Coordinates of C-alpha atoms in Angstrom, one line a residue:
M12 CA -8.7 -18.7 -29.4
P13 CA -8.3 -18.4 -26.0
F14 CA -8.4 -14.9 -25.3
R15 CA -5.1 -12.6 -24.4
I16 CA -4.0 -9.3 -23.0
V17 CA -0.1 -10.1 -24.2
P18 CA 1.4 -12.5 -27.2
D19 CA 3.1 -15.1 -26.7
E20 CA 6.7 -14.8 -27.2
T21 CA 7.1 -10.5 -26.5
T22 CA 10.8 -9.0 -25.9
I23 CA 10.0 -6.2 -24.5
P24 CA 13.3 -4.8 -22.5
F25 CA 12.5 -4.8 -19.3
M26 CA 15.6 -3.6 -18.4
R27 CA 16.6 -0.8 -20.6
F28 CA 13.8 0.6 -19.6
A29 CA 14.9 0.4 -15.7
R30 CA 17.4 3.0 -16.0
W31 CA 15.1 5.5 -16.6
G32 CA 13.6 3.8 -14.1
F33 CA 14.9 3.7 -11.1
P34 CA 16.2 7.5 -10.7
A35 CA 12.8 7.9 -10.8
S36 CA 11.4 6.3 -8.8
V37 CA 14.4 7.0 -6.5
V38 CA 13.1 11.0 -7.4
A39 CA 10.1 9.8 -6.5
M40 CA 10.6 8.5 -3.1
V41 CA 12.9 11.5 -1.6
A42 CA 10.0 13.3 -3.1
S43 CA 7.6 10.8 -0.9
L44 CA 9.5 11.4 2.5
V45 CA 9.9 15.5 2.2
L46 CA 6.3 16.0 1.5
F47 CA 5.4 13.6 4.7
F48 CA 7.7 15.9 7.2
V49 CA 6.2 19.3 5.5
I50 CA 3.1 18.4 4.9
G51 CA 2.0 14.9 7.2
L52 CA -0.5 12.2 6.7
N53 CA -4.2 13.5 7.8
L54 CA -4.0 11.3 10.4
G55 CA -8.3 9.7 11.7
I56 CA -9.1 9.8 14.7
D57 CA -7.2 6.1 15.7
F58 CA -3.5 8.0 15.5
R59 CA -4.6 11.8 17.1
G60 CA -8.0 10.5 19.9
G61 CA -10.2 12.2 19.5
T62 CA -14.3 11.5 18.4
L63 CA -16.1 10.9 14.9
I64 CA -19.6 11.1 14.2
E65 CA -21.2 9.5 10.6
V66 CA -23.9 11.2 9.5
Q67 CA -27.0 11.3 6.8
S68 CA -29.9 14.0 6.7
Q69 CA -32.8 12.5 6.4
S70 CA -33.8 15.1 3.7
G71 CA -31.8 15.6 0.9
A72 CA -27.6 17.2 0.9
V73 CA -26.4 18.0 3.8
D74 CA -25.5 21.6 4.6
I75 CA -21.8 21.5 5.5
G76 CA -21.9 25.9 6.2
A77 CA -25.7 25.0 8.4
V78 CA -23.6 22.4 10.4
R79 CA -20.5 24.8 11.3
Q80 CA -23.1 27.2 12.6
T81 CA -24.6 24.5 14.8
L82 CA -21.7 22.8 16.4
Q83 CA -20.0 26.2 17.0
P84 CA -21.9 27.8 19.9
L85 CA -21.0 24.0 21.7
E86 CA -17.9 24.6 22.6
L87 CA -16.1 21.6 21.8
G88 CA -12.4 22.9 20.8
D89 CA -11.0 21.7 17.4
F90 CA -13.9 20.3 15.5
E91 CA -14.4 19.4 11.5
V92 CA -17.0 19.0 8.7
Q93 CA -16.8 17.7 5.3
G94 CA -18.6 16.1 4.0
F95 CA -18.1 12.2 1.9
G96 CA -20.8 9.8 -1.1
S97 CA -23.5 10.8 -2.1
G98 CA -24.0 14.2 -0.5
N99 CA -26.1 13.3 1.9
E100 CA -23.9 12.8 4.6
A101 CA -21.4 14.1 6.3
I102 CA -18.9 13.2 9.2
I103 CA -17.6 15.8 12.2
R104 CA -14.8 15.3 13.6
I105 CA -14.2 15.8 17.3
A106 CA -10.8 17.4 19.5
T107 CA -10.2 15.0 22.0
Q108 CA -12.7 16.7 25.4
P109 CA -10.1 17.6 29.0
G110 CA -11.9 15.0 30.8
G111 CA -11.3 11.7 29.7
D112 CA -14.2 8.9 28.6
E113 CA -16.5 11.3 30.3
A114 CA -16.6 14.2 28.7
Q115 CA -15.7 12.8 25.6
Q116 CA -19.5 11.1 25.4
A117 CA -21.3 14.5 26.4
A118 CA -19.7 15.9 23.8
V119 CA -21.3 13.5 20.6
Q120 CA -24.9 13.6 23.6
K121 CA -24.1 17.6 22.7
V122 CA -23.9 17.4 19.0
Q123 CA -26.9 15.3 18.5
N124 CA -29.1 17.2 21.0
A125 CA -27.7 21.0 18.0
L126 CA -28.6 18.6 14.6
G127 CA -30.7 16.3 16.4
F128 CA -32.6 12.7 15.8
D129 CA -35.7 13.9 13.3
A130 CA -33.6 15.6 11.1
Y131 CA -29.7 13.2 10.7
N132 CA -29.7 9.6 11.8
Y133 CA -26.0 9.2 12.9
R134 CA -24.7 6.0 12.0
R135 CA -21.6 5.6 13.4
V136 CA -19.8 6.8 16.5
E137 CA -16.0 6.0 17.3
V138 CA -14.4 8.0 20.7
V139 CA -10.3 6.7 20.7
G140 CA -8.1 8.4 23.4
P141 CA -5.7 9.8 23.2
R142 CA -3.0 7.4 24.6
V143 CA -4.5 4.7 22.8
S144 CA -4.7 6.5 19.4
G145 CA -0.8 6.4 20.5
E146 CA -0.2 3.2 21.9
L147 CA -1.8 2.5 17.6
A148 CA -0.1 4.9 16.5
E149 CA 3.2 2.2 17.7
T150 CA 2.2 -1.4 16.9
G151 CA 1.3 0.3 13.6
T152 CA 5.0 0.7 12.9
I153 CA 6.2 -1.9 14.7
A154 CA 3.8 -3.8 12.0
V155 CA 4.8 -2.7 9.5
L156 CA 9.0 -3.2 10.0
V157 CA 9.1 -7.0 12.1
T158 CA 6.7 -7.3 7.8
L159 CA 10.1 -6.1 5.8
V160 CA 12.3 -7.7 8.4
G161 CA 10.7 -11.7 7.6
V162 CA 11.0 -10.8 4.2
L163 CA 13.8 -10.4 4.6
L164 CA 14.6 -13.5 5.8
Y165 CA 12.1 -14.9 4.5
I166 CA 14.0 -13.9 1.1
W167 CA 17.1 -14.8 1.8
F168 CA 16.6 -18.7 2.4
R169 CA 14.8 -19.6 -0.4
F170 CA 16.4 -17.2 -2.6
E171 CA 19.7 -15.4 -2.4
W172 CA 21.1 -12.7 0.0
Q173 CA 20.6 -9.9 -3.3
F174 CA 16.9 -11.5 -4.7
A175 CA 16.8 -10.5 0.1
I176 CA 17.7 -6.7 -1.2
G177 CA 15.6 -6.3 -4.2
A178 CA 13.0 -7.5 -2.6
I179 CA 13.2 -5.2 0.0
A180 CA 14.1 -1.9 -1.8
S181 CA 10.9 -3.2 -4.2
L182 CA 9.4 -3.3 -0.6
L183 CA 10.5 -0.2 0.1
H184 CA 9.3 1.5 -2.3
D185 CA 6.0 0.6 -2.0
V186 CA 5.8 2.1 1.6
I187 CA 7.0 4.8 1.4
L188 CA 4.7 6.3 -2.0
T189 CA 1.9 4.6 -0.2
I190 CA 2.8 7.1 2.4
G191 CA 3.5 9.8 -0.6
F192 CA 0.5 9.3 -1.6
F193 CA -1.7 9.6 1.4
T194 CA 0.1 13.1 2.3
I195 CA -0.1 14.2 -1.1
T196 CA -4.4 13.6 -1.6
Q197 CA -4.7 13.9 2.2
I198 CA -6.9 11.4 2.0
E199 CA -7.3 10.0 6.1
F200 CA -4.9 7.7 7.6
N201 CA -5.8 5.2 9.8
L202 CA -6.2 2.1 10.9
S203 CA -7.7 0.4 7.8
S204 CA -4.2 2.4 6.4
I205 CA -1.9 0.7 8.1
A206 CA -3.4 -2.7 6.6
A207 CA -4.2 -1.9 3.5
I208 CA 0.2 -1.1 3.6
L209 CA 0.4 -4.7 4.6
T210 CA -1.4 -6.1 2.2
I211 CA 0.3 -4.1 -1.0
V212 CA 4.0 -5.8 0.6
G213 CA 2.2 -8.6 0.6
Y214 CA 0.4 -8.6 -2.9
S215 CA 4.7 -7.0 -4.7
L216 CA 6.1 -9.6 -2.8
N217 CA 4.2 -12.4 -4.4
D218 CA 4.6 -10.8 -7.9
T219 CA 8.4 -11.2 -6.8
V220 CA 8.9 -14.2 -5.8
V221 CA 7.3 -15.3 -8.6
I222 CA 9.8 -13.4 -11.4
F223 CA 12.4 -13.9 -8.7
D224 CA 11.6 -18.3 -8.7
R225 CA 11.3 -17.1 -12.6
V226 CA 15.0 -16.2 -12.9
R227 CA 16.8 -18.4 -10.4
E228 CA 15.5 -21.1 -12.7
M229 CA 16.3 -19.6 -16.8
L230 CA 19.8 -18.6 -14.3
R231 CA 20.0 -23.0 -14.2
K232 CA 19.4 -23.0 -17.7
F233 CA 21.6 -20.7 -19.6
K234 CA 24.0 -20.0 -17.6
Q235 CA 26.0 -18.6 -20.5
T236 CA 23.2 -15.6 -20.7
P237 CA 24.0 -12.7 -19.4
I238 CA 21.5 -11.3 -16.4
R239 CA 20.6 -8.5 -18.4
G240 CA 18.6 -11.1 -20.9
I241 CA 18.1 -13.2 -18.5
I242 CA 15.7 -10.5 -16.6
D243 CA 14.3 -9.5 -19.0
L244 CA 13.8 -13.2 -20.7
S245 CA 11.7 -13.8 -17.6
V246 CA 9.8 -10.3 -17.2
N247 CA 8.8 -11.2 -20.7
Q248 CA 7.5 -15.0 -19.6
T249 CA 5.6 -14.4 -16.5
L250 CA 4.6 -10.9 -18.2
S251 CA 1.1 -13.1 -19.2
R252 CA -0.3 -13.8 -15.6
T253 CA 1.2 -10.4 -13.7
L254 CA -0.8 -8.7 -16.3
L255 CA -3.8 -11.0 -15.5
T256 CA -3.9 -11.0 -11.8
S257 CA -3.3 -7.3 -11.8
L258 CA -6.1 -6.6 -13.3
T259 CA -9.0 -8.9 -11.8
T260 CA -8.1 -7.2 -8.2
L261 CA -8.0 -3.7 -9.9
I262 CA -11.7 -5.2 -10.7
A263 CA -12.4 -6.2 -6.8
L264 CA -11.3 -2.7 -5.7
A265 CA -13.3 -0.5 -7.4
A266 CA -15.4 -2.6 -6.9
L267 CA -15.1 -1.6 -2.8
F268 CA -14.2 1.6 -3.7
F269 CA -17.3 2.7 -5.3
F270 CA -19.4 0.7 -4.2
G271 CA -18.2 -0.3 -0.1
G272 CA -18.7 3.5 1.7
A273 CA -16.4 5.3 3.3
V274 CA -15.2 2.8 5.8
I275 CA -13.6 1.5 3.5
R276 CA -12.7 4.0 0.9
S277 CA -9.1 4.7 2.1
F278 CA -8.2 1.6 2.1
T279 CA -9.8 0.2 -0.7
A280 CA -8.1 3.6 -2.2
A281 CA -4.8 2.4 -1.3
M282 CA -4.9 -0.8 -2.8
I283 CA -6.1 0.5 -5.6
W284 CA -2.3 2.0 -6.0
G285 CA -0.4 -0.2 -4.5
V286 CA -1.7 -2.8 -6.9
F287 CA 0.1 0.2 -9.8
I288 CA 3.5 0.1 -8.0
G289 CA 3.4 -2.8 -6.8
T290 CA 4.1 -4.4 -10.3
Y291 CA 5.7 -1.5 -11.5
S292 CA 9.0 -2.2 -8.2
T293 CA 8.9 -5.8 -9.3
V294 CA 10.0 -5.0 -12.5
F295 CA 12.2 -1.9 -12.3
I296 CA 13.3 -2.0 -8.4
A297 CA 13.8 -5.7 -7.7
A298 CA 15.3 -6.4 -10.7
P299 CA 18.0 -4.5 -11.1
M300 CA 19.2 -5.0 -8.0
L301 CA 19.9 -8.1 -8.8
I302 CA 22.6 -6.1 -12.3
F303 CA 23.7 -3.9 -9.3
F304 CA 24.6 -6.4 -7.0
N305 CA 26.5 -8.2 -9.5
L306 CA 24.8 -11.9 -9.5
R307 CA 26.2 -14.6 -10.9
P308 CA 24.2 -17.3 -12.6
E309 CA 27.3 -19.7 -10.6
K310 CA 25.8 -17.9 -6.4
V311 CA 22.7 -20.3 -7.3
A312 CA 22.8 -23.7 -6.4
A313 CA 20.9 -26.3 -8.3
P314 CA 17.5 -27.7 -6.4
D315 CA 19.5 -30.1 -5.3
A316 CA 22.5 -29.1 -4.4
A317 CA 21.8 -29.5 -1.0
K318 CA 20.4 -33.4 -0.8
K319 CA 23.3 -34.3 -2.3
P320 CA 26.5 -35.9 0.2
A321 CA 29.6 -34.5 0.4
A322 CA 32.3 -37.0 -1.8
S323 CA 34.6 -38.8 0.4

């Protein structure tokens, strides 16, 4: 007997739960935006400029306090020292130095000379100027907006406009709650975080299209059934596929999160969060939009309707 996560022919009333899930999601989105403007993101070196140095102690755990005391007399301006990983690793962030790239490189040299090459290995050094960081922030925002517009057009042409509105509402929900996740956790927001948001959009869209395709199929098959019942039927029929996809994705992401190192940790953390909210938003945000905008079976064209010649 094959292993099954969910039994066959489930009859879970998802749209009944959506009555509470949808308002809760709106509240969560508003809270995320408020926190974003009040607290803000923990912007990484990609977006605020400066220098990032990743060090690894060769003699046990890093003494964060001792590192700070060593760097304090160097007159580097604002800097941060943060431990991570197994305890013998730390990240040093230095604010943008006046004097351009040469001053940034000189600051790196000061840190290395102060800490020494015998006590620490310097695993990574990144230097980003303020102009480049501004351009990265702008292009990252444009990438997300262009993706959302492209999704709107794709769903509109493939299905009906009600489906397009539902998909965009779901993706906006995912993007806003992911920003809220970064704001609350204060995980460093960098270019890999933008990549994570775009990947979450793609993951959520794939899940949404699968369910929308089943909804369209059921609308053609059961034209007298209320749209609420059609959606419940469609979600239940695709539930096993949805959960299997989410579970296998989470297993891979968990391995990357725990063993992939600090460089991709913000990406994998966001993706783990995105798998949950992407699956949730497909059922409780995208699907209820079809009810809200009064989708009817007669509005869904038959598969070959466009190919049949008009009667003369």
